[in-house]
Tab-separated table of C-alpha atoms and ligand atoms in Angstrom:
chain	number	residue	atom	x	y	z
A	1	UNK	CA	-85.723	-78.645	-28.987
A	2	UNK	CA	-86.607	-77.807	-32.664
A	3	UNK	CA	-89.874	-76.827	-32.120
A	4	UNK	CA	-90.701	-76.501	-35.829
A	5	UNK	CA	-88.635	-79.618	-37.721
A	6	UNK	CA	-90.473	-81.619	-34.997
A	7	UNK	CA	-93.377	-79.635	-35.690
A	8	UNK	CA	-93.133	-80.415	-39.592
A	9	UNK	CA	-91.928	-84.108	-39.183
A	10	UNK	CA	-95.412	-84.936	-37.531
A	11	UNK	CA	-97.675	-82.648	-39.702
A	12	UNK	CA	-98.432	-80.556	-36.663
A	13	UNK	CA	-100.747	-77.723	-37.585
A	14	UNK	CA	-100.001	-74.893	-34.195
A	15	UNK	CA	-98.893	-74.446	-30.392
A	16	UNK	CA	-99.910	-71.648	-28.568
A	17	UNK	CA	-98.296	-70.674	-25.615
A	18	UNK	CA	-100.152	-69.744	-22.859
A	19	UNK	CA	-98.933	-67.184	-20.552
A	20	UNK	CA	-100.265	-65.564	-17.606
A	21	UNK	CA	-97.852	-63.765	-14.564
A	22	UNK	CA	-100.358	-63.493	-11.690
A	23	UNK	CA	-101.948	-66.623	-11.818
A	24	UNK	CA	-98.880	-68.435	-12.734
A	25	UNK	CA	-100.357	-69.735	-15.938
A	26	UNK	CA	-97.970	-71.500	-18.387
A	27	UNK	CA	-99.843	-73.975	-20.735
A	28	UNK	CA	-99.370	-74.713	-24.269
A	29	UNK	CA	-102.296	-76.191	-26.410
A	30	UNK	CA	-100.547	-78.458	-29.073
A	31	UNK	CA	-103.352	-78.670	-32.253
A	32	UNK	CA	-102.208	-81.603	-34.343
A	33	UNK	CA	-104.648	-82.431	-37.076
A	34	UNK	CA	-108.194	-80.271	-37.362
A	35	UNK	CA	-109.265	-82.596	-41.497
A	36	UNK	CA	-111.589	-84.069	-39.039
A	37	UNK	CA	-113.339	-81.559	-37.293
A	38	UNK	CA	-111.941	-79.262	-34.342
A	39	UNK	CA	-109.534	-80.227	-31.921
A	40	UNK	CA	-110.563	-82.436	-28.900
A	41	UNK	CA	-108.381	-83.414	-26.092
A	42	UNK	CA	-107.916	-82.612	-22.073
A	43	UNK	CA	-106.041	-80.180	-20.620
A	44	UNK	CA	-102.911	-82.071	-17.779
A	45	UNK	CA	-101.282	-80.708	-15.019
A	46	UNK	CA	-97.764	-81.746	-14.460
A	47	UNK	CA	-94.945	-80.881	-12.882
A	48	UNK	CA	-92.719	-81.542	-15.935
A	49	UNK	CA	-88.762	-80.928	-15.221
A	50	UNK	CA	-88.095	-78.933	-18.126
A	51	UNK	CA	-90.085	-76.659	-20.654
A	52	UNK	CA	-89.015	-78.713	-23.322
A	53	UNK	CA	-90.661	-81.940	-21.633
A	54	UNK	CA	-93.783	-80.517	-21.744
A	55	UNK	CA	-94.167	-79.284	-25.210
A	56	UNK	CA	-93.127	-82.687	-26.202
A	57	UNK	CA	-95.722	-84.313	-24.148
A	58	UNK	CA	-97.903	-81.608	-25.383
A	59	UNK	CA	-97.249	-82.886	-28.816
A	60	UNK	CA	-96.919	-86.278	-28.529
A	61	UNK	CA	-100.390	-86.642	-26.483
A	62	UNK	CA	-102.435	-84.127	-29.381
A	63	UNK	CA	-101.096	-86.593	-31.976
A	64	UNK	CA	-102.431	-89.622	-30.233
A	65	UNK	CA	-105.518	-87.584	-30.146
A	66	UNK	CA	-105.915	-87.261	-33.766
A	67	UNK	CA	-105.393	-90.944	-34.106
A	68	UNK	CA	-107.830	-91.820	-30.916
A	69	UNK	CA	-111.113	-89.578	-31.999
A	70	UNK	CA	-110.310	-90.629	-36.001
A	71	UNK	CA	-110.148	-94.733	-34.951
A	72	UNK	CA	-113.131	-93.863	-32.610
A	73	UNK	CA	-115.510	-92.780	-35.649
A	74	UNK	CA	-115.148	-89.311	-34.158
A	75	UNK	CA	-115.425	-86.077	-36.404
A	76	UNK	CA	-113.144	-84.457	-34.325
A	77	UNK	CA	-109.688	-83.737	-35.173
A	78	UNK	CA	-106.772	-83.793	-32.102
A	79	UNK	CA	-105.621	-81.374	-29.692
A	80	UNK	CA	-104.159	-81.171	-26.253
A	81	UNK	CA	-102.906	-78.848	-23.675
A	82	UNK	CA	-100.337	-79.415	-20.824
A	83	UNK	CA	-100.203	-76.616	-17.563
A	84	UNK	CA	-96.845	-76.898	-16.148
A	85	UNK	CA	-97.028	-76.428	-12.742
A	86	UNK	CA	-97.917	-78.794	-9.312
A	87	UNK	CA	-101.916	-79.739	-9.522
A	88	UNK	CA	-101.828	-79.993	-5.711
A	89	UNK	CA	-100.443	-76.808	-4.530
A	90	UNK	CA	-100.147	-74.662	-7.897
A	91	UNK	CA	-104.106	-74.303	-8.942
A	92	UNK	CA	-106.066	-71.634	-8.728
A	93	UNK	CA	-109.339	-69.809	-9.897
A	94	UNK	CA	-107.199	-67.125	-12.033
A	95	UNK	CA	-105.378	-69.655	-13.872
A	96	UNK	CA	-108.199	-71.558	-15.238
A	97	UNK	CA	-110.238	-68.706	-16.325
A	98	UNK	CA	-106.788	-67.344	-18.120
A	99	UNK	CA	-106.860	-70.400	-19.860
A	100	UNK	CA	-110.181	-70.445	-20.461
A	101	UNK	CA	-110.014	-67.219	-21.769
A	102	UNK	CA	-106.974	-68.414	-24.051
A	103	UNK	CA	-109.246	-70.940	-25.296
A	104	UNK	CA	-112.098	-68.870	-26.571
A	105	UNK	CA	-109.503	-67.223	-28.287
A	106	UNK	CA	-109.106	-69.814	-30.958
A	107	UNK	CA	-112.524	-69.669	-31.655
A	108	UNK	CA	-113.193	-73.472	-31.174
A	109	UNK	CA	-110.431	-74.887	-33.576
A	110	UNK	CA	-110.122	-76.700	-30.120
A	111	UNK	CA	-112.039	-78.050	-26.791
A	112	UNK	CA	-110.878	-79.305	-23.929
A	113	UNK	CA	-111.715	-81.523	-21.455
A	114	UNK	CA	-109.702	-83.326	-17.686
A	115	UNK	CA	-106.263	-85.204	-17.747
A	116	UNK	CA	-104.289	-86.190	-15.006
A	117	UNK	CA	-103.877	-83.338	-12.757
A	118	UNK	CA	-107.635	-81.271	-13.548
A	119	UNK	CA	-110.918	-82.026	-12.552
A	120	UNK	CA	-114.955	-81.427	-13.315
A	121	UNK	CA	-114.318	-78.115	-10.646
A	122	UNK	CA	-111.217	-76.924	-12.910
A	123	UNK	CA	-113.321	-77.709	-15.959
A	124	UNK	CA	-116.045	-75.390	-14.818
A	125	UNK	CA	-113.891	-72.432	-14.052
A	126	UNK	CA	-112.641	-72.645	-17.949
A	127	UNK	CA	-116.305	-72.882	-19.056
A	128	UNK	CA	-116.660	-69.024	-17.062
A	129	UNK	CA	-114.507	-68.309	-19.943
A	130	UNK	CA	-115.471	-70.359	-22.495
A	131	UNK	CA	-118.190	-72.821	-24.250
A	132	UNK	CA	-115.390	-74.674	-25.786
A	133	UNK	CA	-114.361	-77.270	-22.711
A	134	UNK	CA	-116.168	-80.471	-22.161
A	135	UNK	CA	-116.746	-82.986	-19.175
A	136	UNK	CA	-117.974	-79.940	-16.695
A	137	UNK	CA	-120.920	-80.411	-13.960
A	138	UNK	CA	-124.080	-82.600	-15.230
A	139	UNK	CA	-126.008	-79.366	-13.311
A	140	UNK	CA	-124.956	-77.463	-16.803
A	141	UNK	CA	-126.286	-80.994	-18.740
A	142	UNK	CA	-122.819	-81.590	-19.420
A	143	UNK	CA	-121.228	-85.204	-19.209
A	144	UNK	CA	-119.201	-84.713	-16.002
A	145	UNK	CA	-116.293	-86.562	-15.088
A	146	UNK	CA	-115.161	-88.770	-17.788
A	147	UNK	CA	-112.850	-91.537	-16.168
A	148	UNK	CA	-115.746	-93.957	-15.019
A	149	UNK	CA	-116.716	-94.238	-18.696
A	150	UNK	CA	-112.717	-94.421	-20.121
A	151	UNK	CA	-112.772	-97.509	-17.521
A	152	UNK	CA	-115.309	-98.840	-18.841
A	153	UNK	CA	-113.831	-99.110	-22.255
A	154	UNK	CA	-110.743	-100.191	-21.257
A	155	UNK	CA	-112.696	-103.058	-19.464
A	156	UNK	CA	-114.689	-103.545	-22.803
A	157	UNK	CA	-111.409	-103.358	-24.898
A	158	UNK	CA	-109.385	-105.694	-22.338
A	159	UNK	CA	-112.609	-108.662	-23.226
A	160	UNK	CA	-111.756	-108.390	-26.587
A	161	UNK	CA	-108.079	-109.013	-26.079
A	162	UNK	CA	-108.630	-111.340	-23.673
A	163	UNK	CA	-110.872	-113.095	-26.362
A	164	UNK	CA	-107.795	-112.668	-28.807
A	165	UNK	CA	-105.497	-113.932	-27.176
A	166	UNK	CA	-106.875	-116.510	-24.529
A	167	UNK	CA	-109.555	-117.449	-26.717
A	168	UNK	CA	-112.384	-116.170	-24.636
A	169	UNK	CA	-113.229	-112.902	-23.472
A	170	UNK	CA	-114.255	-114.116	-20.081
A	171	UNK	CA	-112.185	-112.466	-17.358
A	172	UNK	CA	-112.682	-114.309	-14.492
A	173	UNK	CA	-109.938	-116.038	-12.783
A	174	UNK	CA	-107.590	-113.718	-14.787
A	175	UNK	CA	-104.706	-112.304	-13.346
A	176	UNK	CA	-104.472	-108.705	-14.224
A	177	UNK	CA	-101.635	-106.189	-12.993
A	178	UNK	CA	-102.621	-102.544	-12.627
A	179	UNK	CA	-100.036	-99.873	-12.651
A	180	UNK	CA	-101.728	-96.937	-11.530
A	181	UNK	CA	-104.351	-97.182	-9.683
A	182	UNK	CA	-106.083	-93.260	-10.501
A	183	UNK	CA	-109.732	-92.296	-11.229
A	184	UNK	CA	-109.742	-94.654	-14.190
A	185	UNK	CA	-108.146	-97.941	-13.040
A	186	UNK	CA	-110.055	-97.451	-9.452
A	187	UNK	CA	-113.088	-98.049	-11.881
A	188	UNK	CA	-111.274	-100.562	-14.101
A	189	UNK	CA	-110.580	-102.680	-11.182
A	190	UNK	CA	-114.397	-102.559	-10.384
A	191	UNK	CA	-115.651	-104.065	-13.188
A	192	UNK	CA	-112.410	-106.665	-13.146
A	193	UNK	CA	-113.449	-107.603	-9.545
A	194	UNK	CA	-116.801	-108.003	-10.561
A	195	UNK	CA	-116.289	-110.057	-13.124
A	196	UNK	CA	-113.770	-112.321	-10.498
A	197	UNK	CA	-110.789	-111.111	-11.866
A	198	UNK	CA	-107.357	-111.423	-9.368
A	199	UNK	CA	-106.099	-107.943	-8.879
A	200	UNK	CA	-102.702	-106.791	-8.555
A	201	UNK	CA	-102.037	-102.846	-8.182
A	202	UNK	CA	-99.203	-100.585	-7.503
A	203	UNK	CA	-99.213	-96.857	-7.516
A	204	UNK	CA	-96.827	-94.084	-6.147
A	205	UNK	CA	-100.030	-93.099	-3.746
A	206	UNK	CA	-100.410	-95.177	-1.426
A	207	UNK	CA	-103.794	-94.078	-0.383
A	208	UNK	CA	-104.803	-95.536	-3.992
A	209	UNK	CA	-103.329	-98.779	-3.346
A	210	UNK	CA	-105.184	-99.247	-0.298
A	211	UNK	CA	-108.470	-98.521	-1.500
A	212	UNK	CA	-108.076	-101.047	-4.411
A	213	UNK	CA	-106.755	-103.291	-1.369
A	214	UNK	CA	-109.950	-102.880	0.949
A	215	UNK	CA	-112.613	-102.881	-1.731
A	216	UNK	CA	-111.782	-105.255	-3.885
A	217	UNK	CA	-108.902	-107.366	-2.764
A	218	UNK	CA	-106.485	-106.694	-4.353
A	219	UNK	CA	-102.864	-107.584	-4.057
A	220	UNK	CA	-100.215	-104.733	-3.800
A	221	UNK	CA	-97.129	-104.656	-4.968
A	222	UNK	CA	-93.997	-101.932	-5.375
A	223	UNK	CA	-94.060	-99.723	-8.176
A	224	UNK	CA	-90.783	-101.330	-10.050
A	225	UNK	CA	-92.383	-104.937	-9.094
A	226	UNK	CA	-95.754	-104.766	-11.196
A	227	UNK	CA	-93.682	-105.479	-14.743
A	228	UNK	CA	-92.372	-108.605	-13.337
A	229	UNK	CA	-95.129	-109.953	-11.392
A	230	UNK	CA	-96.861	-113.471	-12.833
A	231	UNK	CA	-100.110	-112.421	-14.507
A	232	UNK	CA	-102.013	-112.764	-17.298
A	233	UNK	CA	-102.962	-109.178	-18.145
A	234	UNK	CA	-100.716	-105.538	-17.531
A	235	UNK	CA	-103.126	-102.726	-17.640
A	236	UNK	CA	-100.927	-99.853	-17.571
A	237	UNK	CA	-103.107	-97.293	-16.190
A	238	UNK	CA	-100.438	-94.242	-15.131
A	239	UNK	CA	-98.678	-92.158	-17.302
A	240	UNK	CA	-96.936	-92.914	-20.715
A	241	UNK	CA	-93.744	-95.050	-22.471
A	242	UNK	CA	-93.805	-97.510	-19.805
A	243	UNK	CA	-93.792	-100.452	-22.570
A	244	UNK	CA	-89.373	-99.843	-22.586
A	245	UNK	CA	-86.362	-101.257	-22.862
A	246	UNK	CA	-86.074	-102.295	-19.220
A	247	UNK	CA	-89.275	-103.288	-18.463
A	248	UNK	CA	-89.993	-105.355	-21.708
A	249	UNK	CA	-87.919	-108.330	-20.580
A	250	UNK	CA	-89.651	-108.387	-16.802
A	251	UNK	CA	-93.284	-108.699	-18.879
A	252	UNK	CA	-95.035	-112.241	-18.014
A	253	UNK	CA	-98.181	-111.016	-19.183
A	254	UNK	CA	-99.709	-112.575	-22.754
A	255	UNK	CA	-101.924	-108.912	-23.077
A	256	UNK	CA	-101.225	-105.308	-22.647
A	257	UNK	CA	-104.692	-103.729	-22.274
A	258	UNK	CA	-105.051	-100.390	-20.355
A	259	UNK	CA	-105.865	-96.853	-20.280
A	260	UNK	CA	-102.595	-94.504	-20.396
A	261	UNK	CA	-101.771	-92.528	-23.466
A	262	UNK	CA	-98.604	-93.268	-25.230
A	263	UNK	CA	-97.987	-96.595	-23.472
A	264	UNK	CA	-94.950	-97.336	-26.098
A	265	UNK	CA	-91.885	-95.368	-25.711
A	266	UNK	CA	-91.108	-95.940	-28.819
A	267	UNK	CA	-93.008	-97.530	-31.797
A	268	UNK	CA	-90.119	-100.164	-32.242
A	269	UNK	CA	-91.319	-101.734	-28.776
A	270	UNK	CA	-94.467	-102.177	-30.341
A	271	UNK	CA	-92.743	-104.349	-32.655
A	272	UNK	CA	-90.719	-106.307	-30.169
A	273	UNK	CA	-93.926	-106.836	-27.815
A	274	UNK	CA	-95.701	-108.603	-31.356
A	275	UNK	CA	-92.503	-110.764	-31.601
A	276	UNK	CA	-92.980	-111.761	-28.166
A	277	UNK	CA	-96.857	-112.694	-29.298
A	278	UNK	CA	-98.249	-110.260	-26.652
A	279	UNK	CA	-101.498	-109.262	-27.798
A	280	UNK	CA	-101.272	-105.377	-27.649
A	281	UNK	CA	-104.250	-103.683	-27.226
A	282	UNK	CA	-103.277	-100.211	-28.968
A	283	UNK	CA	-103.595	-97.441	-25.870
A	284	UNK	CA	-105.510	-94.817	-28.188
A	285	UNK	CA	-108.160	-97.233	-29.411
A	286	UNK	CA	-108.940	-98.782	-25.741
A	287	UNK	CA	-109.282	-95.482	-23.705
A	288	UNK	CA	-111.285	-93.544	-26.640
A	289	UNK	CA	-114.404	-94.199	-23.608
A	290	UNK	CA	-113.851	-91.056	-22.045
A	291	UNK	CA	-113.240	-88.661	-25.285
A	292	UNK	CA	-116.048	-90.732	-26.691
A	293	UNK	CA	-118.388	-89.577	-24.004
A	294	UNK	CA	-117.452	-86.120	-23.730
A	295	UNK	CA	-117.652	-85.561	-27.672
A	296	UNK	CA	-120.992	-86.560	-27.077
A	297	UNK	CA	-121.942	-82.939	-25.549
A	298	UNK	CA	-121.424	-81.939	-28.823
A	299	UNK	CA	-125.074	-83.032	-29.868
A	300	UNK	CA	-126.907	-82.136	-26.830
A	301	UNK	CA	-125.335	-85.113	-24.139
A	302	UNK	CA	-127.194	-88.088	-23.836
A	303	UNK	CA	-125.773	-90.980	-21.498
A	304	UNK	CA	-127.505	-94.045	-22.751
A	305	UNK	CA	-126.223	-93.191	-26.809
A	306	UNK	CA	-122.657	-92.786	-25.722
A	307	UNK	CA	-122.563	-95.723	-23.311
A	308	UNK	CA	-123.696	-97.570	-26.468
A	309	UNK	CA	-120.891	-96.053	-28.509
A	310	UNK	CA	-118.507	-97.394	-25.712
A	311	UNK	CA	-119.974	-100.485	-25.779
A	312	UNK	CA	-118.469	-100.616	-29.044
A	313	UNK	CA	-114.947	-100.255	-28.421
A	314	UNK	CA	-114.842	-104.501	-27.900
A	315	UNK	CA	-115.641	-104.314	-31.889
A	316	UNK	CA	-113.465	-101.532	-32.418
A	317	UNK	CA	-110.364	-103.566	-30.982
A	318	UNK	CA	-111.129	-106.838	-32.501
A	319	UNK	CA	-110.958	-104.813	-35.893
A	320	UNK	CA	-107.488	-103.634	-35.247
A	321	UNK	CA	-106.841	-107.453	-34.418
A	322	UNK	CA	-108.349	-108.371	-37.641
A	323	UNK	CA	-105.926	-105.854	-39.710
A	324	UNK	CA	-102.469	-106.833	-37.590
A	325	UNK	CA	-103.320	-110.511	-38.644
A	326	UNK	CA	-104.573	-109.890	-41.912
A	327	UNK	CA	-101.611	-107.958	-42.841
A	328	UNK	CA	-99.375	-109.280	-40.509
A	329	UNK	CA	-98.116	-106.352	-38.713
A	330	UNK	CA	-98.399	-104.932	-35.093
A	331	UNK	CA	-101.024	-104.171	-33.530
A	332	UNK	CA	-100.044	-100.194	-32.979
A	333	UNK	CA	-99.264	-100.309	-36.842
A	334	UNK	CA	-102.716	-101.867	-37.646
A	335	UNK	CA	-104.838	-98.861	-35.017
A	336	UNK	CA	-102.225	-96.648	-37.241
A	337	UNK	CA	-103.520	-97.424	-40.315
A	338	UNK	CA	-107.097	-97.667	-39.574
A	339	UNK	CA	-107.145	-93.970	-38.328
A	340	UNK	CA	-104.723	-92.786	-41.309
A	341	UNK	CA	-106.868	-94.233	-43.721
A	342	UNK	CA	-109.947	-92.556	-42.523
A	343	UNK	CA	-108.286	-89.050	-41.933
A	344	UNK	CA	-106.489	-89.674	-45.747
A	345	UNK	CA	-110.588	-90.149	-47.011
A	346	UNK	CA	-111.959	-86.909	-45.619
A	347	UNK	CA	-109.095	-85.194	-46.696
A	348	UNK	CA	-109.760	-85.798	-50.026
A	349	UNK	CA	-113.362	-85.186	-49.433
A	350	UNK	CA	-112.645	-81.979	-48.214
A	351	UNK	CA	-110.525	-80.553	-51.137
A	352	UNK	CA	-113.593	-80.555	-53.231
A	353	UNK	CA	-114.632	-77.262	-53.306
A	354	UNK	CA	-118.393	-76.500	-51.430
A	355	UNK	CA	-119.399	-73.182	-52.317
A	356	UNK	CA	-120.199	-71.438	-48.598
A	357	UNK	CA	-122.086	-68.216	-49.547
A	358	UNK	CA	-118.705	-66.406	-47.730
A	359	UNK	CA	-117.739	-64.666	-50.519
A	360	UNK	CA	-120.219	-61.662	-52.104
A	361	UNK	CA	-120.500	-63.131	-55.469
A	362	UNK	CA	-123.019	-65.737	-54.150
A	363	UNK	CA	-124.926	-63.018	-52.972
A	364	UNK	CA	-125.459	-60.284	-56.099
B	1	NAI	N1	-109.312	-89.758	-17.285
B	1	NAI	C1	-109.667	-90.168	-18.481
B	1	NAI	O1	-110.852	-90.190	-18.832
B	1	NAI	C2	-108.616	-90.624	-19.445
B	1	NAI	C3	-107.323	-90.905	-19.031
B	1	NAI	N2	-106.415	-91.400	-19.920
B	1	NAI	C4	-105.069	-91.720	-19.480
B	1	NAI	O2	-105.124	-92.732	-18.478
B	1	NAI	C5	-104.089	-92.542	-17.523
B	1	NAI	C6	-104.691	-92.429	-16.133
B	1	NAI	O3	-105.572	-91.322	-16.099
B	1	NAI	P1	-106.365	-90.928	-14.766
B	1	NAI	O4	-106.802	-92.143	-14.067
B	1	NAI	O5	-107.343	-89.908	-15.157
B	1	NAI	O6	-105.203	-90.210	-13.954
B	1	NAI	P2	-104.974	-90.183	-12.382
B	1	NAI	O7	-103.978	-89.113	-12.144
B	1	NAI	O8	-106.252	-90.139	-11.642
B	1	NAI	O9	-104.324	-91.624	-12.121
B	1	NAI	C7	-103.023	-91.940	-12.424
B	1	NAI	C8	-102.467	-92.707	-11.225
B	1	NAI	O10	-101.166	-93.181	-11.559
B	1	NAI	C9	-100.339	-93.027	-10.415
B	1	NAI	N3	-98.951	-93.028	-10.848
B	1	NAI	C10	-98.239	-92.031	-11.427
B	1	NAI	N4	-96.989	-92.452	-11.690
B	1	NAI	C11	-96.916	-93.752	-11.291
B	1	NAI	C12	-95.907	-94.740	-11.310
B	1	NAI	N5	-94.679	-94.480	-11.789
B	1	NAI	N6	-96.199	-95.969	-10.838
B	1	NAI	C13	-97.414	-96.243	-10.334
B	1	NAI	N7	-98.399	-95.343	-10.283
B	1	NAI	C14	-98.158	-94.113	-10.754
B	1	NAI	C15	-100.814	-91.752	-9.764
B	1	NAI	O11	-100.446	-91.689	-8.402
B	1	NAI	C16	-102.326	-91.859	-9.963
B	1	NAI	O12	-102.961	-92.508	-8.875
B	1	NAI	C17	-103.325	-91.302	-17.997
B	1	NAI	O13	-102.241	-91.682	-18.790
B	1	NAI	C18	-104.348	-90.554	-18.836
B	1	NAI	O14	-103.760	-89.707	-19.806
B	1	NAI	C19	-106.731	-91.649	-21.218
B	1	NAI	C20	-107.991	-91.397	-21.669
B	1	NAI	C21	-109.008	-90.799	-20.844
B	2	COI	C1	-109.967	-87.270	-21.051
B	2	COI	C2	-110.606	-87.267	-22.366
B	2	COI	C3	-111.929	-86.644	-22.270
B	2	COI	C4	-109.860	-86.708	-23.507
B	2	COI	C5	-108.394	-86.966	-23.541
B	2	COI	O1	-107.620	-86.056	-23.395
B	2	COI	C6	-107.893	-88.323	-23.725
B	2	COI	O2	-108.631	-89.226	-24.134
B	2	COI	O3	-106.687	-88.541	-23.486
């Protein structure tokens, strides 16, 4: 891989590379775009097959973080880190307060937070380290676990689609198809059941499946079935680029609304699913819940004011709706421009000089 034309293509601002022998540490923090404010995104765990896999995903999933905290109203700017490794057999104490360590080191250009593969207990061990990592214990007034309140976004964001393309944002009686049933689409499903929704899940776990199953009745199906399967809804709630080539055709579904990160493979499916007239619910606008929640800490956390911020996400949705009709493009291209237009602003803003008393003449 090219590390730096790819790095230059994309406007990417630094990747450290993490290394630590004992523990087994190998992580690289990808910092995409800080005209916003400092880097926010969680730290995943994944047992990538190559080196070169994982600084893409590194980079790929920091952009979408720019883009995701700048269409969320956030002043944060986007950041992520990836751990190579196995989160169920290759964790330990050592390599979390490595990284943690690794973090303070950049001085808060960026904060972290979970992804697949870490938890509130791995995001605790950083913070022996470091103040700069988000979503540990509510004992330290933090925000805890942040997937219950991505869910709820996504279930938020999925009304508004529904209400776009269905012409109601009522769920009930809706067939949705889950892919990936993890600690956010357990609690997506939830509020779908709730609200009378027919579920239909798949995941590689089958434990998962079977909780979904028992509590709220939903239907399983194979993993390569769920693209196929009549319904009115895919919530693709497991990892990335799943929107493809090969799965495109199997789609029944007249809305794509759910909570993994980089959903399209590639940005031309995003214009082949708008041909099709699927609504598209853009992946970093509808899961902003949980980054929403944890930037929250920022100010001292308070539950109720970032619930209300999630809450939100319904308008922030039907405003990317608004823009793809208005000026008739996708619905990716429309979250696109939103966030590029507001990052484009502050940057401007920001090359006005603001005199900041760091240089001695302000002071003789
Ligand atoms: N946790 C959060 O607050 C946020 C998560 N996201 C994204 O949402 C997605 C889900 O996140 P979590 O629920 O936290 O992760 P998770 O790891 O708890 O859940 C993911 C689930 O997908 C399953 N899975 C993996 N590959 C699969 C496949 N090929 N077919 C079917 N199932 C498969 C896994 O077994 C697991 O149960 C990820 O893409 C993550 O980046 C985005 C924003 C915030
Ligand atoms: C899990 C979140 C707190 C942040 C993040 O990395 C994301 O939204 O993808």
């Amino acid at each position: 891989m090219e590390i730096f034309k790819y790095m230059k293509e994309y406007d990417y601002e630094q990747l450290v590379f993490c290394q630590d022998e004992e523990s087994g540490l190998k992580a690289i923090i990808a910092i995409h775009d800080t005209t916003l404010g400092p880097a926010l995104g969680g730290t995943r765990m994944w047992t990538y097959a190559s080196e070169d896999e994982a600084i893409e995903d590194a980079l790929r999933l920091s952009k979408g973080m720019t883009y995701k905290n700048a269409a969320a109203g956030l002043n944060l700017g986007g950041g992520k880190t990836v751990i190579i490794g196995d989160p169920k057999t290759e964790k330990n104490e050592e390599m979390f307060r490595a990284f943690g360590r690794y973090i303070q080191g950049l001085n808060g250009r960026y904060i972290t937070a979970e992804d697949v593969g870490t938890t509130v207990h791995d995001m605790d061990t950083i913070h022996e380290e470091t103040d700069y990592v988000t979503g540990i214990s509510p004992a330290f007034g933090s925000s805890g676990n942040p997937s219950p309140v991505t869910a709820y976004g996504v279930y938020r964001g999925m009304k508004a689609a529904a209400m776009e393309a269905f012409g109601s944002d009522s769920l009930e009686g809706k067939v949705i198809a889950v892919q990936g049933v993890g600690n956010v689409a357990y609690n997506l499903c939830k509020h779908l059941h709730e609200e009378g929704a027919q579920l239909i899940v798949t995941d590689i776990n089958k434990e998962a499946v079977n909780r979904a199953v028992e509590n709220f009745g939903a239907k399983a199906v194979e993993t390569e079935e769920i693209y196929a399967v009549d319904c009115d809804i895919y919530a693709p709630c497991a990892l990335g680029a799943t929107i493809n080539d090969d799965t495109i055709p199997q789609i029944k579904a007249k809305v794509i609304a759910g909570a993994a990160n980089n959903q399209l493979k590639e940005a031309r499916h995003g214009d082949i699913i708008h041909e099709m007239g699927i609504v598209y619910t853009p992946d970093y606008v509808i899961n902003a819940g949980g980054v929403i929640n944890v930037a929250d800490e920022l100010y001292g956390y308070n539950y109720d004011r970032a619930m209300k911020r999630v809450e939100g996400l319904y308008d922030t949705c039907t405003r990317v709706f608004e823009i793809a009709r208005r000026d008739n493009i996708p619905t990716y291209m429309a979250a696109d421009r939103m966030a590029e237009e507001r990052i484009e602003k502050m940057r401007k803003t920001k090359s006005t000089f603001i005199q900041n008393e760091h240089h001695i003449l302000s002071r003789r």
